[in-house]
């Protein structure tokens, strides 16, 4: 039996740990052979693959990125995409595929599996942690750790100087990174895409903080929007969800706060730093276990399923169902955390 | 209403985050006053306490240790202990207590609550993660992260030199830290207290690793024991579980491996480094939420209960039940991870 | 004898280590008393001070910021500034001052010492490492370390995706942080304020990097400028050196690269994160030794002098001379490093 | 022209950065070819080598260890060693050698260069920083950083519990790592090989620390010895300097302190963790510049010389002279730091 593996979508620390887990267990316990497809769905589409063995996964556990490369290629948008994939899998004598990716990558796996008989098992990947079927996805803990460390560093400046410090973190549609890092970092304001923010309220929190002889730290998710967002936007753009988005919300917010409070404000934009580098121990543990269980699902012939974390257990859920709903921040949780604002 | 707070037992990163969560929510939402008792149960026993307000919890979130101090004092072993505690609580006009601690500290809280009518809410703390009622306890993720980073560093030495590298990590009765950090760090052998190890097997793994031109890394929990442990022990001692324990198992193991394989072996003993310093973002999130929910339990009058993590939810369980059973590594999980040995 | 201590100008990891060194040695070896003035020169100007003893410097060694606060107040721009300072020092019975700060703060110390007979000893502080009299200043190593770690993290993204990654680091007039972190992080292009850059050359380096199947990382100091800077600037402003400056050069550069190469580009702006948080071991060592030697200069009556690092020795130089010349990156050194570009 | 490169002796973070600097500049500026010899002097002795080009040094900058491998092989102790080396260099058409290593490796290079006409340039490597000819060597800053971080973590435990915490760090004959990390970490006692310690004095410092309600942290270099060392030694061994050495001084010291003060003591032994993993930014900068200047020395035909750091400049010194004297801690510097003891 020969199994194909591919990684699609954006970078996420832990991808290599998944691949290593799949290959180590697949080779040693099940005697499988492996083929690594390059750059997500582009690999099987173009027949671009290379053998994956235990030597090729040696030393990759602590490394960010993915040794298989990645892309956002969607075979359903390519001419004759499904046929080409099926032909290449047949030519490569690949019996089953493990697809590691987010909504888009797994959406393809679900359709290929459910509608076209391609034997797929899915492993969820989203650095934003916005997949409803699993408690956590790997990479998220690393991103939160990096953002938290940055916020930690800002505190000493906040103690010594009287500036507003704005930190823009990842999160287009879900504010999990902002919420977790903002709480862990002791931010005074946390703004998430799920709730339009009120600039007057933000300025009130900022001002009250100065009264305690301490400069405020504002964590804002890149997808957060003010209440009257559409009106104030100059270079906002409509995203794939049909929402108008502010480009560079951190910089914009700092300028607005300066204008309204008369306090100097400085911005940190972490950007891709959050999704690179060595994964945290938590993410390596989770990603490795996802890999071990994904190849077990192949062994069990449980195609169309995806591995997921529930508590401390790895379970299986149907891919299609898993990717159909975005997991956003529960208003109750946001309110719970609100006790630390201001 | 006035609430007392105390922290007992060994150091654990995140204790201050719990205290801060309790106080922030208690003061702002419920209008409570707080009294911080010094050094665990010694505080209420001796009437040693100081007011705890929002200013006293400012800036403590990223700091390890506990601002309240800690001890292993057990009032049930002190003359007249219960009476003294009840008198001091009455004198201090303290209506309820939040006790943050491990098996021993919470065991006292359970008895005081169930048998003596002292209104207690518990927050579980064990760096070894060995409490059955909760998916995780704070501090564990930090400890695993520190041990993993140490193992990561050993890999480059392992690549360049042909030495066996032994790392002794915490874990007297449960091998969670060894298992998680050993897996995350890509160790070649992981030895835990739950399963007596076979020195011949260890040496076989070590030797096979050298054949791949790579030096082996052996992670051993401080409580791990060889199969014929009692026989080989020179300075072993009987612990509170009635088990004979090897003192300095890491050093002992390195010498045995040298003797049997003829390969040089070096030991790293991380010791207290694992339980100190700033908590990870994960631990701050968990500890803060434990604090918020513990004070909510006080507000609800849900005494005798303890907060616990289930998936991503904080739930309540009876303290007594929660502390009665040690959570050790499931043999199936150890076997799952065994695919990476050798 | 009573000695005043103050810290002026921008934040810099290591300030607390200097203060601790001064106080520990001053109290224990010389029997001095200390007064800490608040917020740089504002402290002696307003008579705002508090006693500094060994207990007040306990635990501050690993903490960023400054326990004394800071400001950019310049007594020579305040009405009657010098007289007020002399009166307050007399009132406080302060015989000598240790001033820790950059060009501005030390410039004041030099004039007060040389022209007005105020007994001052200086400790140099500049996170940009742009003071000619000393090999290094504390804080710089920490900033370089933080920027390097960020660049390290971007490499895994660069491996997996084909994006240009731009990192904007500190450095208005001197490119030391960009040069050191860019070299240490393995950047493909490093742009510094000392040399106007040619956008065509930058794009050529970027493009050649893609040919090696690897995405380029561009490190740019905040004060770097294109050759035709004045022409392209929209919101540039004239700084205190009379130079027109680009605001947000990182973001601007990313857009220009996108436009010219057709490759997507993303920006990271580290901002104040670089100057906060715990100082590196190197900076703690240097800052502590600066403190020990500064108080020794007071003991020796060597006023008007400043401590400086030469090789591994701490020496003394006249403050006035030390602050008169900016240390910028030597073109030869920049050329030496250029072997890694492209 | 073809140049050989080898790395000898113990592991040291930054070795790969040196190799990369040599190759990048040698290929791009001088058009050299390179041959990498495996495992130090064993490589040219056995004719074990592989071509080194720009692709082979890609991505190695942040990695610890050495891609060339290392050993302690000394050709002067091998039969016919020099002849074999000369023959292999001739066979490989290697015109010059860059040897990166410590006292032993460079001692061989000096003799081969001075007595046998083999064209060698040296790059100094010693994690202990004990080479007199250079201000610093790469790897040292990384080791100090790791030890300091460990000490930092112990402080929170020291605050919460009343235990003596002993940390054993590297340093057989020179106490630089102990001195720098102990000072940077705020240790209360620092013991170095250069000065026999007095157990009574150590216990006096320990005891006085407890009076300040704070547990003491003792940093001890592995080569430190008590005043009456020879008498107390059980398993001491005579080292290559003819000194009797204590094995496991950290563990021994902890037990002695417990015995004499009645206080519990715990030990951390960092071991090889200190010499592994990614080099600090400082070490990458220094190592890269060493590499660039070493290949420049080859270009200049300056054989028999070694690169060294003086202030911020890289200079050249005769290898033979450079390796003849150990750089130990100056008693005055140790005394200067002593103000923080107790």
XYZ file of N, CA, C and O in Angstrom, chain D residues 142-202:
244
model
N 26.380 32.383 23.899
C 25.228 31.476 23.899
C 25.180 30.682 25.202
O 24.126 30.575 25.844
N 26.320 30.131 25.600
C 26.374 29.341 26.835
C 25.988 30.184 28.041
O 25.209 29.748 28.903
N 26.506 31.405 28.097
C 26.178 32.297 29.212
C 24.682 32.606 29.208
O 24.032 32.623 30.256
N 24.127 32.814 28.022
C 22.701 33.103 27.918
C 21.841 31.956 28.431
O 20.871 32.173 29.162
N 22.209 30.738 28.084
C 21.445 29.571 28.536
C 21.546 29.411 30.054
O 20.548 29.182 30.738
N 22.745 29.558 30.583
C 22.923 29.427 32.035
C 22.176 30.540 32.769
O 21.547 30.305 33.806
N 22.213 31.739 32.217
C 21.519 32.867 32.854
C 20.019 32.629 32.887
O 19.357 32.898 33.894
N 19.481 32.129 31.782
C 18.039 31.867 31.738
C 17.654 30.828 32.794
O 16.611 30.947 33.435
N 18.504 29.822 32.962
C 18.227 28.810 33.988
C 18.233 29.452 35.373
O 17.351 29.188 36.200
N 19.213 30.296 35.638
C 19.282 30.958 36.951
C 18.064 31.858 37.147
O 17.456 31.874 38.219
N 17.691 32.602 36.107
C 16.486 33.434 36.183
C 15.290 32.623 36.673
O 14.513 33.075 37.509
N 15.140 31.437 36.117
C 13.984 30.609 36.462
C 14.031 30.172 37.924
O 13.002 30.018 38.566
N 15.233 29.964 38.437
C 15.349 29.518 39.828
C 14.938 30.618 40.814
O 14.547 30.318 41.936
N 15.015 31.870 40.395
C 14.694 32.945 41.331
C 13.270 32.870 41.854
O 13.020 33.159 43.017
N 12.327 32.501 40.977
C 10.954 32.474 41.477
C 10.771 31.369 42.502
O 10.022 31.518 43.452
N 11.481 30.274 42.310
C 11.425 29.227 43.321
C 12.098 29.709 44.596
O 11.617 29.469 45.705
N 13.184 30.428 44.418
C 13.904 30.937 45.581
C 13.035 31.896 46.388
O 13.112 31.945 47.619
N 12.190 32.646 45.679
C 11.298 33.575 46.388
C 10.232 32.852 47.185
O 9.799 33.309 48.237
N 9.758 31.731 46.621
C 8.599 31.069 47.219
C 8.990 30.013 48.254
O 8.212 29.676 49.122
N 10.172 29.450 48.130
C 10.561 28.371 49.026
C 11.900 28.673 49.668
O 12.670 29.473 49.168
N 12.191 28.018 50.685
C 13.413 28.301 51.410
C 14.469 27.227 51.173
O 14.941 26.586 52.098
N 14.822 27.043 49.913
C 15.821 26.052 49.584
C 17.062 26.691 48.987
O 16.969 27.703 48.298
N 18.202 26.041 49.210
C 19.426 26.454 48.539
C 19.410 25.844 47.130
O 19.167 24.650 46.982
N 19.665 26.658 46.120
C 19.647 26.159 44.752
C 21.053 26.259 44.169
O 21.619 27.349 44.056
N 21.607 25.092 43.826
C 22.969 25.028 43.298
C 22.899 24.765 41.794
O 22.176 23.877 41.352
N 23.616 25.551 41.004
C 23.658 25.359 39.548
C 25.095 25.088 39.125
O 25.978 25.921 39.345
N 25.319 23.927 38.538
C 26.665 23.620 38.036
C 26.752 23.971 36.561
O 25.958 23.490 35.756
N 27.710 24.816 36.206
C 27.877 25.222 34.798
C 29.246 24.773 34.294
O 30.096 24.328 35.060
N 29.475 24.933 32.996
C 30.743 24.514 32.407
C 31.901 25.400 32.882
O 31.684 26.517 33.334
N 33.096 24.915 32.678
C 34.305 25.657 33.054
C 35.256 24.793 33.861
O 35.173 24.787 35.075
N 36.138 24.097 33.170
C 37.076 23.205 33.862
C 38.214 23.995 34.506
O 38.581 23.776 35.639
N 38.796 24.902 33.712
C 39.985 25.603 34.179
C 39.778 27.105 34.260
O 40.597 27.811 34.818
N 38.679 27.583 33.669
C 38.398 29.016 33.685
C 36.937 29.226 34.054
O 36.070 28.489 33.583
N 36.682 30.219 34.885
C 35.331 30.399 35.428
C 34.491 31.429 34.698
O 33.539 31.955 35.278
N 34.813 31.703 33.444
C 34.098 32.778 32.735
C 32.594 32.566 32.656
O 31.822 33.504 32.852
N 32.176 31.350 32.326
C 30.728 31.112 32.207
C 30.052 31.297 33.565
O 29.008 31.939 33.676
N 30.675 30.758 34.610
C 30.120 30.923 35.959
C 30.049 32.401 36.334
O 29.039 32.882 36.859
N 31.106 33.130 36.041
C 31.178 34.533 36.440
C 30.133 35.369 35.702
O 29.388 36.135 36.321
N 30.080 35.219 34.383
C 29.142 36.021 33.594
C 27.689 35.637 33.880
O 26.845 36.501 34.066
N 27.401 34.339 33.892
C 26.008 33.937 34.107
C 25.605 34.179 35.555
O 24.466 34.546 35.835
N 26.531 33.974 36.455
C 26.221 34.205 37.872
C 25.920 35.671 38.122
O 24.968 36.015 38.821
N 26.712 36.549 37.521
C 26.458 37.981 37.686
C 25.156 38.365 36.995
O 24.307 39.047 37.572
N 24.997 37.933 35.740
C 23.808 38.309 34.971
C 22.541 37.722 35.585
O 21.462 38.303 35.481
N 22.672 36.558 36.233
C 21.509 35.909 36.830
C 21.243 36.362 38.260
O 20.254 35.984 38.863
N 22.146 37.165 38.792
C 21.942 37.634 40.164
C 22.150 36.535 41.185
O 21.419 36.448 42.178
N 23.149 35.687 40.962
C 23.457 34.630 41.938
C 24.046 35.253 43.204
O 24.593 36.350 43.173
N 23.932 34.528 44.306
C 24.436 35.046 45.572
C 25.832 34.556 45.892
O 26.520 35.106 46.747
N 26.230 33.481 45.225
C 27.584 32.950 45.383
C 28.030 32.465 44.002
O 27.252 31.833 43.293
N 29.254 32.784 43.620
C 29.820 32.292 42.356
C 31.178 31.669 42.656
O 32.044 32.323 43.235
N 31.328 30.399 42.291
C 32.576 29.691 42.591
C 33.269 29.298 41.295
O 32.660 28.686 40.422
N 34.539 29.652 41.177
C 35.282 29.449 39.925
C 36.549 28.637 40.172
O 37.038 28.573 41.303
N 37.075 27.999 39.131
C 38.257 27.153 39.321
C 39.492 27.947 39.742
O 40.405 27.379 40.341
N 39.528 29.241 39.399
C 40.729 30.032 39.655
C 40.973 30.270 41.134
O 42.089 30.620 41.537
N 39.917 30.161 41.964
C 40.105 30.438 43.384
C 39.455 29.337 44.198
O 38.240 29.198 44.186
N 40.258 28.581 44.946
C 39.713 27.574 45.844
C 38.684 28.232 46.769
O 38.923 29.313 47.286
N 37.550 27.576 46.955
C 36.540 28.188 47.822
C 36.581 27.600 49.232
O 37.031 26.484 49.448
N 36.091 28.416 50.141
C 36.070 28.057 51.561
C 34.631 27.696 51.918
O 33.746 28.553 51.886
N 34.388 26.430 52.235
C 33.015 25.980 52.494
C 32.358 26.783 53.611
O 31.154 27.025 53.571
N 33.134 27.183 54.594
C 32.557 27.978 55.686
C 32.049 29.317 55.171
O 30.986 29.782 55.557
N 32.841 29.906 54.288
C 32.433 31.190 53.712
C 31.172 31.010 52.870
O 30.250 31.812 52.951
N 31.142 29.946 52.056
C 29.955 29.665 51.240
C 28.730 29.525 52.140
O 27.671 30.107 51.884
